[in-house]
PDB file of C-alpha atoms in Angstrom:
ATOM      1  CA  MET A  29      -8.023  23.694  11.238  1.00 42.00           C
ATOM      2  CA  VAL A  30      -9.000  25.951  14.185  1.00 41.00           C
ATOM      3  CA  THR A  31      -7.797  29.498  14.096  1.00 39.00           C
ATOM      4  CA  ALA A  32      -7.685  31.576  17.234  1.00 42.00           C
ATOM      5  CA  VAL A  33      -9.545  34.844  16.918  1.00 39.00           C
ATOM      6  CA  GLN A  34      -8.080  37.636  18.889  1.00 45.00           C
ATOM      7  CA  ARG A  35     -10.664  39.936  20.383  1.00 37.00           C
ATOM      8  CA  PRO A  36      -9.984  43.611  21.176  1.00 42.00           C
ATOM      9  CA  ALA A  37      -9.493  44.493  24.768  1.00 35.00           C
ATOM     10  CA  ILE A  38     -12.583  45.789  26.491  1.00 33.00           C
ATOM     11  CA  GLN A  39     -12.213  49.470  27.121  1.00 43.00           C
ATOM     12  CA  PRO A  40     -14.162  51.062  29.983  1.00 48.00           C
ATOM     13  CA  SER A  41     -17.063  53.090  28.680  1.00 56.00           C
ATOM     14  CA  ASN A  42     -16.090  55.946  31.029  1.00 61.00           C
ATOM     15  CA  PRO A  43     -12.378  56.626  31.224  1.00 72.00           C
ATOM     16  CA  SER A  44     -11.093  57.561  34.666  1.00 85.00           C
ATOM     17  CA  PRO A  45     -11.328  61.304  35.304  1.00 90.00           C
ATOM     18  CA  SER A  46      -8.143  63.287  35.535  1.00 91.00           C
ATOM     19  CA  SER A  47      -9.356  66.058  37.767  1.00 94.00           C
ATOM     20  CA  LEU A  48     -11.899  66.953  40.436  1.00 96.00           C
ATOM     21  CA  LYS A  49     -13.864  68.919  37.778  1.00 96.00           C
ATOM     22  CA  ALA A  50     -13.948  65.945  35.439  1.00 95.00           C
ATOM     23  CA  TRP A  51     -15.083  63.628  38.371  1.00 96.00           C
ATOM     24  CA  LEU A  52     -17.845  66.090  39.330  1.00 96.00           C
ATOM     25  CA  GLU A  53     -19.073  66.139  35.731  1.00 94.00           C
ATOM     26  CA  ASN A  54     -19.131  62.377  35.549  1.00 93.00           C
ATOM     27  CA  PRO A  55     -18.966  60.862  39.069  1.00 94.00           C
ATOM     28  CA  ILE A  56     -18.179  57.165  38.761  1.00 92.00           C
ATOM     29  CA  GLU A  57     -20.207  54.822  40.900  1.00 92.00           C
ATOM     30  CA  GLY A  58     -18.381  53.504  43.984  1.00 91.00           C
ATOM     31  CA  THR A  59     -15.687  56.190  43.884  1.00 94.00           C
ATOM     32  CA  GLU A  60     -14.658  59.513  45.396  1.00 95.00           C
ATOM     33  CA  TRP A  61     -12.050  62.027  44.255  1.00 95.00           C
ATOM     34  CA  VAL A  62      -9.591  62.525  47.096  1.00 95.00           C
ATOM     35  CA  GLU A  63      -6.180  64.195  47.141  1.00 94.00           C
ATOM     36  CA  ASN A  64      -6.174  64.507  43.322  1.00 94.00           C
ATOM     37  CA  GLN A  65      -6.833  60.853  42.651  1.00 93.00           C
ATOM     38  CA  LEU A  66      -9.749  58.507  42.135  1.00 93.00           C
ATOM     39  CA  ILE A  67     -10.330  56.242  45.108  1.00 92.00           C
ATOM     40  CA  GLU A  68     -12.741  53.360  45.502  1.00 91.00           C
ATOM     41  CA  LYS A  69     -15.294  53.593  48.258  1.00 87.00           C
ATOM     42  CA  ASP A  70     -14.982  50.288  50.031  1.00 78.00           C
ATOM     43  CA  GLY A  71     -16.076  48.857  53.307  1.00 72.00           C
ATOM     44  CA  MET A  72     -19.727  48.238  52.212  1.00 82.00           C
ATOM     45  CA  THR A  73     -20.978  45.373  54.367  1.00 89.00           C
ATOM     46  CA  LEU A  74     -24.470  44.106  55.003  1.00 93.00           C
ATOM     47  CA  THR A  75     -24.471  46.076  58.343  1.00 94.00           C
ATOM     48  CA  HIS A  76     -23.346  49.250  56.502  1.00 94.00           C
ATOM     49  CA  SER A  77     -26.026  48.784  53.876  1.00 96.00           C
ATOM     50  CA  LYS A  78     -28.710  48.083  56.476  1.00 97.00           C
ATOM     51  CA  VAL A  79     -27.934  51.117  58.555  1.00 98.00           C
ATOM     52  CA  GLN A  80     -27.704  53.299  55.438  1.00 98.00           C
ATOM     53  CA  ARG A  81     -31.133  52.153  54.354  1.00 98.00           C
ATOM     54  CA  ARG A  82     -32.620  52.682  57.886  1.00 98.00           C
ATOM     55  CA  LEU A  83     -31.239  56.162  58.273  1.00 99.00           C
ATOM     56  CA  SER A  84     -32.146  57.329  54.750  1.00 99.00           C
ATOM     57  CA  THR A  85     -35.689  55.974  55.183  1.00 99.00           C
ATOM     58  CA  ALA A  86     -36.090  57.554  58.614  1.00 99.00           C
ATOM     59  CA  TRP A  87     -34.852  60.957  57.424  1.00 99.00           C
ATOM     60  CA  ALA A  88     -37.068  60.768  54.280  1.00 99.00           C
ATOM     61  CA  VAL A  89     -40.190  59.790  56.305  1.00 99.00           C
ATOM     62  CA  HIS A  90     -39.636  62.674  58.744  1.00 99.00           C
ATOM     63  CA  GLN A  91     -38.971  65.079  55.880  1.00 98.00           C
ATOM     64  CA  ALA A  92     -42.223  64.069  54.171  1.00 98.00           C
ATOM     65  CA  LYS A  93     -44.414  63.999  57.301  1.00 98.00           C
ATOM     66  CA  GLN A  94     -43.176  67.426  58.370  1.00 98.00           C
ATOM     67  CA  LYS A  95     -43.570  68.751  54.804  1.00 98.00           C
ATOM     68  CA  LEU A  96     -40.015  70.178  54.914  1.00 97.00           C
ATOM     69  CA  GLY A  97     -39.375  69.784  51.235  1.00 97.00           C
ATOM     70  CA  GLY A  98     -35.963  68.899  49.951  1.00 98.00           C
ATOM     71  CA  GLU A  99     -34.680  65.414  49.259  1.00 98.00           C
ATOM     72  CA  VAL A 100     -32.788  62.603  51.015  1.00 99.00           C
ATOM     73  CA  TYR A 101     -30.019  60.888  49.041  1.00 98.00           C
ATOM     74  CA  THR A 102     -27.670  57.967  49.391  1.00 98.00           C
ATOM     75  CA  GLU A 103     -24.104  58.254  47.958  1.00 97.00           C
ATOM     76  CA  ALA A 104     -24.887  61.440  45.992  1.00 98.00           C
ATOM     77  CA  PRO A 105     -21.782  63.337  44.797  1.00 98.00           C
ATOM     78  CA  CYS A 106     -20.757  66.700  46.167  1.00 98.00           C
ATOM     79  CA  ASN A 107     -17.798  69.089  46.025  1.00 98.00           C
ATOM     80  CA  THR A 108     -16.077  69.862  49.334  1.00 97.00           C
ATOM     81  CA  GLY A 109     -13.684  72.286  47.731  1.00 94.00           C
ATOM     82  CA  GLN A 110     -10.654  70.134  47.137  1.00 90.00           C
ATOM     83  CA  GLN A 111     -12.379  66.733  47.158  1.00 96.00           C
ATOM     84  CA  GLY A 112     -15.301  65.001  45.460  1.00 98.00           C
ATOM     85  CA  ARG A 113     -17.260  63.091  48.085  1.00 98.00           C
ATOM     86  CA  LYS A 114     -20.291  60.849  48.315  1.00 98.00           C
ATOM     87  CA  PRO A 115     -21.758  60.852  51.822  1.00 98.00           C
ATOM     88  CA  ASP A 116     -23.500  57.639  52.767  1.00 97.00           C
ATOM     89  CA  VAL A 117     -26.735  59.504  53.457  1.00 99.00           C
ATOM     90  CA  SER A 118     -27.500  63.209  52.888  1.00 99.00           C
ATOM     91  CA  TYR A 119     -30.298  65.729  52.976  1.00 99.00           C
ATOM     92  CA  LEU A 120     -30.650  68.624  50.537  1.00 98.00           C
ATOM     93  CA  THR A 121     -32.924  71.498  51.627  1.00 98.00           C
ATOM     94  CA  GLN A 122     -35.748  72.686  49.395  1.00 98.00           C
ATOM     95  CA  ASP A 123     -33.891  75.836  48.513  1.00 98.00           C
ATOM     96  CA  LEU A 124     -30.798  73.966  47.391  1.00 98.00           C
ATOM     97  CA  LEU A 125     -32.864  71.340  45.611  1.00 98.00           C
ATOM     98  CA  GLU A 126     -34.525  74.036  43.525  1.00 98.00           C
ATOM     99  CA  ARG A 127     -31.083  75.540  42.661  1.00 98.00           C
ATOM    100  CA  TYR A 128     -29.067  72.352  42.107  1.00 97.00           C
ATOM    101  CA  GLY A 129     -31.513  69.441  41.887  1.00 94.00           C
ATOM    102  CA  ALA A 130     -30.888  68.900  38.208  1.00 94.00           C
ATOM    103  CA  THR A 131     -27.083  68.988  38.302  1.00 96.00           C
ATOM    104  CA  LYS A 132     -24.862  65.896  38.238  1.00 96.00           C
ATOM    105  CA  SER A 133     -23.228  66.765  41.512  1.00 97.00           C
ATOM    106  CA  LEU A 134     -23.742  69.332  44.317  1.00 98.00           C
ATOM    107  CA  PRO A 135     -21.217  72.211  44.066  1.00 98.00           C
ATOM    108  CA  GLN A 136     -20.945  72.221  47.874  1.00 98.00           C
ATOM    109  CA  SER A 137     -21.478  69.833  50.778  1.00 98.00           C
ATOM    110  CA  PHE A 138     -24.942  68.693  51.698  1.00 99.00           C
ATOM    111  CA  PRO A 139     -26.395  70.653  54.627  1.00 99.00           C
ATOM    112  CA  LEU A 140     -26.875  67.343  56.513  1.00 99.00           C
ATOM    113  CA  SER A 141     -24.603  64.341  55.895  1.00 99.00           C
ATOM    114  CA  ALA A 142     -24.051  60.988  57.483  1.00 99.00           C
ATOM    115  CA  GLU A 143     -21.040  58.739  57.198  1.00 98.00           C
ATOM    116  CA  ILE A 144     -21.374  55.116  58.324  1.00 97.00           C
ATOM    117  CA  VAL A 145     -17.968  54.288  59.750  1.00 95.00           C
ATOM    118  CA  SER A 146     -16.476  50.854  59.220  1.00 89.00           C
ATOM    119  CA  PRO A 147     -14.119  49.132  61.715  1.00 85.00           C
ATOM    120  CA  PHE A 148     -11.305  49.707  59.160  1.00 86.00           C
ATOM    121  CA  ASP A 149     -11.724  53.518  58.910  1.00 88.00           C
ATOM    122  CA  TYR A 150      -9.152  55.696  60.717  1.00 91.00           C
ATOM    123  CA  ALA A 151     -10.618  58.108  63.207  1.00 92.00           C
ATOM    124  CA  GLU A 152      -8.507  61.004  61.826  1.00 94.00           C
ATOM    125  CA  SER A 153      -9.719  60.469  58.273  1.00 92.00           C
ATOM    126  CA  VAL A 154     -13.406  60.202  59.365  1.00 96.00           C
ATOM    127  CA  TYR A 155     -13.136  63.440  61.423  1.00 97.00           C
ATOM    128  CA  ARG A 156     -11.213  65.135  58.551  1.00 96.00           C
ATOM    129  CA  LYS A 157     -14.099  64.290  56.235  1.00 96.00           C
ATOM    130  CA  ALA A 158     -16.616  65.725  58.712  1.00 98.00           C
ATOM    131  CA  ASP A 159     -14.564  68.933  58.910  1.00 98.00           C
ATOM    132  CA  GLU A 160     -14.479  69.076  55.037  1.00 98.00           C
ATOM    133  CA  TYR A 161     -18.302  68.854  54.975  1.00 98.00           C
ATOM    134  CA  LEU A 162     -18.670  71.613  57.587  1.00 99.00           C
ATOM    135  CA  ALA A 163     -16.153  73.887  55.802  1.00 98.00           C
ATOM    136  CA  SER A 164     -17.894  73.658  52.435  1.00 98.00           C
ATOM    137  CA  GLY A 165     -21.574  74.317  53.208  1.00 98.00           C
ATOM    138  CA  GLY A 166     -22.454  71.485  55.533  1.00 98.00           C
ATOM    139  CA  GLU A 167     -24.239  72.428  58.791  1.00 99.00           C
ATOM    140  CA  GLU A 168     -24.546  69.024  60.514  1.00 99.00           C
ATOM    141  CA  VAL A 169     -22.640  65.728  60.103  1.00 99.00           C
ATOM    142  CA  TRP A 170     -23.525  62.360  61.636  1.00 99.00           C
ATOM    143  CA  LEU A 171     -20.756  59.832  62.167  1.00 98.00           C
ATOM    144  CA  VAL A 172     -22.519  56.515  62.635  1.00 98.00           C
ATOM    145  CA  LEU A 173     -20.390  53.809  64.320  1.00 97.00           C
ATOM    146  CA  PRO A 174     -22.290  50.492  64.173  1.00 96.00           C
ATOM    147  CA  THR A 175     -19.496  48.394  65.759  1.00 94.00           C
ATOM    148  CA  ASN A 176     -19.196  50.815  68.734  1.00 95.00           C
ATOM    149  CA  GLN A 177     -22.960  51.389  68.775  1.00 97.00           C
ATOM    150  CA  ARG A 178     -22.582  55.165  68.860  1.00 97.00           C
ATOM    151  CA  ILE A 179     -23.563  58.137  66.749  1.00 98.00           C
ATOM    152  CA  VAL A 180     -21.555  61.390  66.866  1.00 98.00           C
ATOM    153  CA  VAL A 181     -23.392  64.494  65.705  1.00 99.00           C
ATOM    154  CA  ILE A 182     -21.091  67.396  64.768  1.00 99.00           C
ATOM    155  CA  THR A 183     -21.941  71.003  63.962  1.00 98.00           C
ATOM    156  CA  ALA A 184     -19.739  74.055  63.781  1.00 96.00           C
ATOM    157  CA  GLU A 185     -20.548  74.828  67.412  1.00 97.00           C
ATOM    158  CA  SER A 186     -20.850  71.367  69.055  1.00 97.00           C
ATOM    159  CA  GLU A 187     -20.142  67.687  69.053  1.00 98.00           C
ATOM    160  CA  GLN A 188     -22.435  65.242  70.840  1.00 98.00           C
ATOM    161  CA  THR A 189     -22.129  61.511  71.219  1.00 98.00           C
ATOM    162  CA  PHE A 190     -25.219  59.308  71.536  1.00 99.00           C
ATOM    163  CA  ARG A 191     -24.978  55.758  72.860  1.00 98.00           C
ATOM    164  CA  PHE A 192     -27.037  52.607  72.517  1.00 96.00           C
ATOM    165  CA  HIS A 193     -30.485  53.024  74.188  1.00 96.00           C
ATOM    166  CA  GLU A 194     -30.239  56.860  73.824  1.00 98.00           C
ATOM    167  CA  LEU A 195     -32.271  58.999  71.451  1.00 98.00           C
ATOM    168  CA  VAL A 196     -30.199  60.738  68.772  1.00 98.00           C
ATOM    169  CA  LYS A 197     -31.646  64.067  67.479  1.00 98.00           C
ATOM    170  CA  THR A 198     -30.823  66.365  64.643  1.00 98.00           C
ATOM    171  CA  GLN A 199     -29.296  69.622  65.829  1.00 97.00           C
ATOM    172  CA  ILE A 200     -30.005  71.977  62.918  1.00 98.00           C
ATOM    173  CA  LEU A 201     -31.531  70.298  59.912  1.00 97.00           C
ATOM    174  CA  LEU A 202     -34.737  68.196  59.779  1.00 98.00           C
ATOM    175  CA  PRO A 203     -36.103  69.894  62.969  1.00 97.00           C
ATOM    176  CA  GLY A 204     -37.721  67.543  65.411  1.00 97.00           C
ATOM    177  CA  PHE A 205     -36.173  64.361  64.007  1.00 98.00           C
ATOM    178  CA  SER A 206     -35.017  61.745  66.536  1.00 98.00           C
ATOM    179  CA  ILE A 207     -34.465  58.030  66.474  1.00 98.00           C
ATOM    180  CA  GLY A 208     -33.212  55.477  68.968  1.00 98.00           C
ATOM    181  CA  VAL A 209     -29.537  54.569  68.434  1.00 98.00           C
ATOM    182  CA  ASP A 210     -30.570  50.937  69.164  1.00 98.00           C
ATOM    183  CA  GLU A 211     -33.376  51.172  66.594  1.00 97.00           C
ATOM    184  CA  LEU A 212     -30.914  52.385  63.931  1.00 98.00           C
ATOM    185  CA  LEU A 213     -28.051  50.111  64.793  1.00 97.00           C
ATOM    186  CA  SER A 214     -29.601  46.816  65.974  1.00 93.00           C
TER     187      SER A 214
END
């Protein structure tokens, strides 16, 4: 006689957070905390991943060569005030690294952040996210649009669009950094 053995349901090792504070203390991979709820970061494609790697590597190489200190991250959690975000690529200055480098999440936005925009993202939500970053400690935000082959660089004072075959440059952070839009997006 064969008897069926009922196994207990598998419980997630990390229960879903119930607040921004809980998410910041234990940021779950592949998620952000937006409008008081946990949302999955989706839209990761091969193109997105390739551009993310290229940009993070280029920023890190420049930061190291120029001996600027600080650190370049991918999808590191930060607090924008009301939301818990994970910019695709970000740079933390040496001063902020010394103050917050050992924490689970940054209590403000990164000084320099980049979001790689998918064709399914709404323009309003992407710009709202850039404004969130700037309002909570961010100084410069890059919106990278691989499908449209453009990069928009936003600061509190300006917004510049760089097209294919143009050289995109940092405006405030990582002084002297530039890269061809085609080099990053091809």
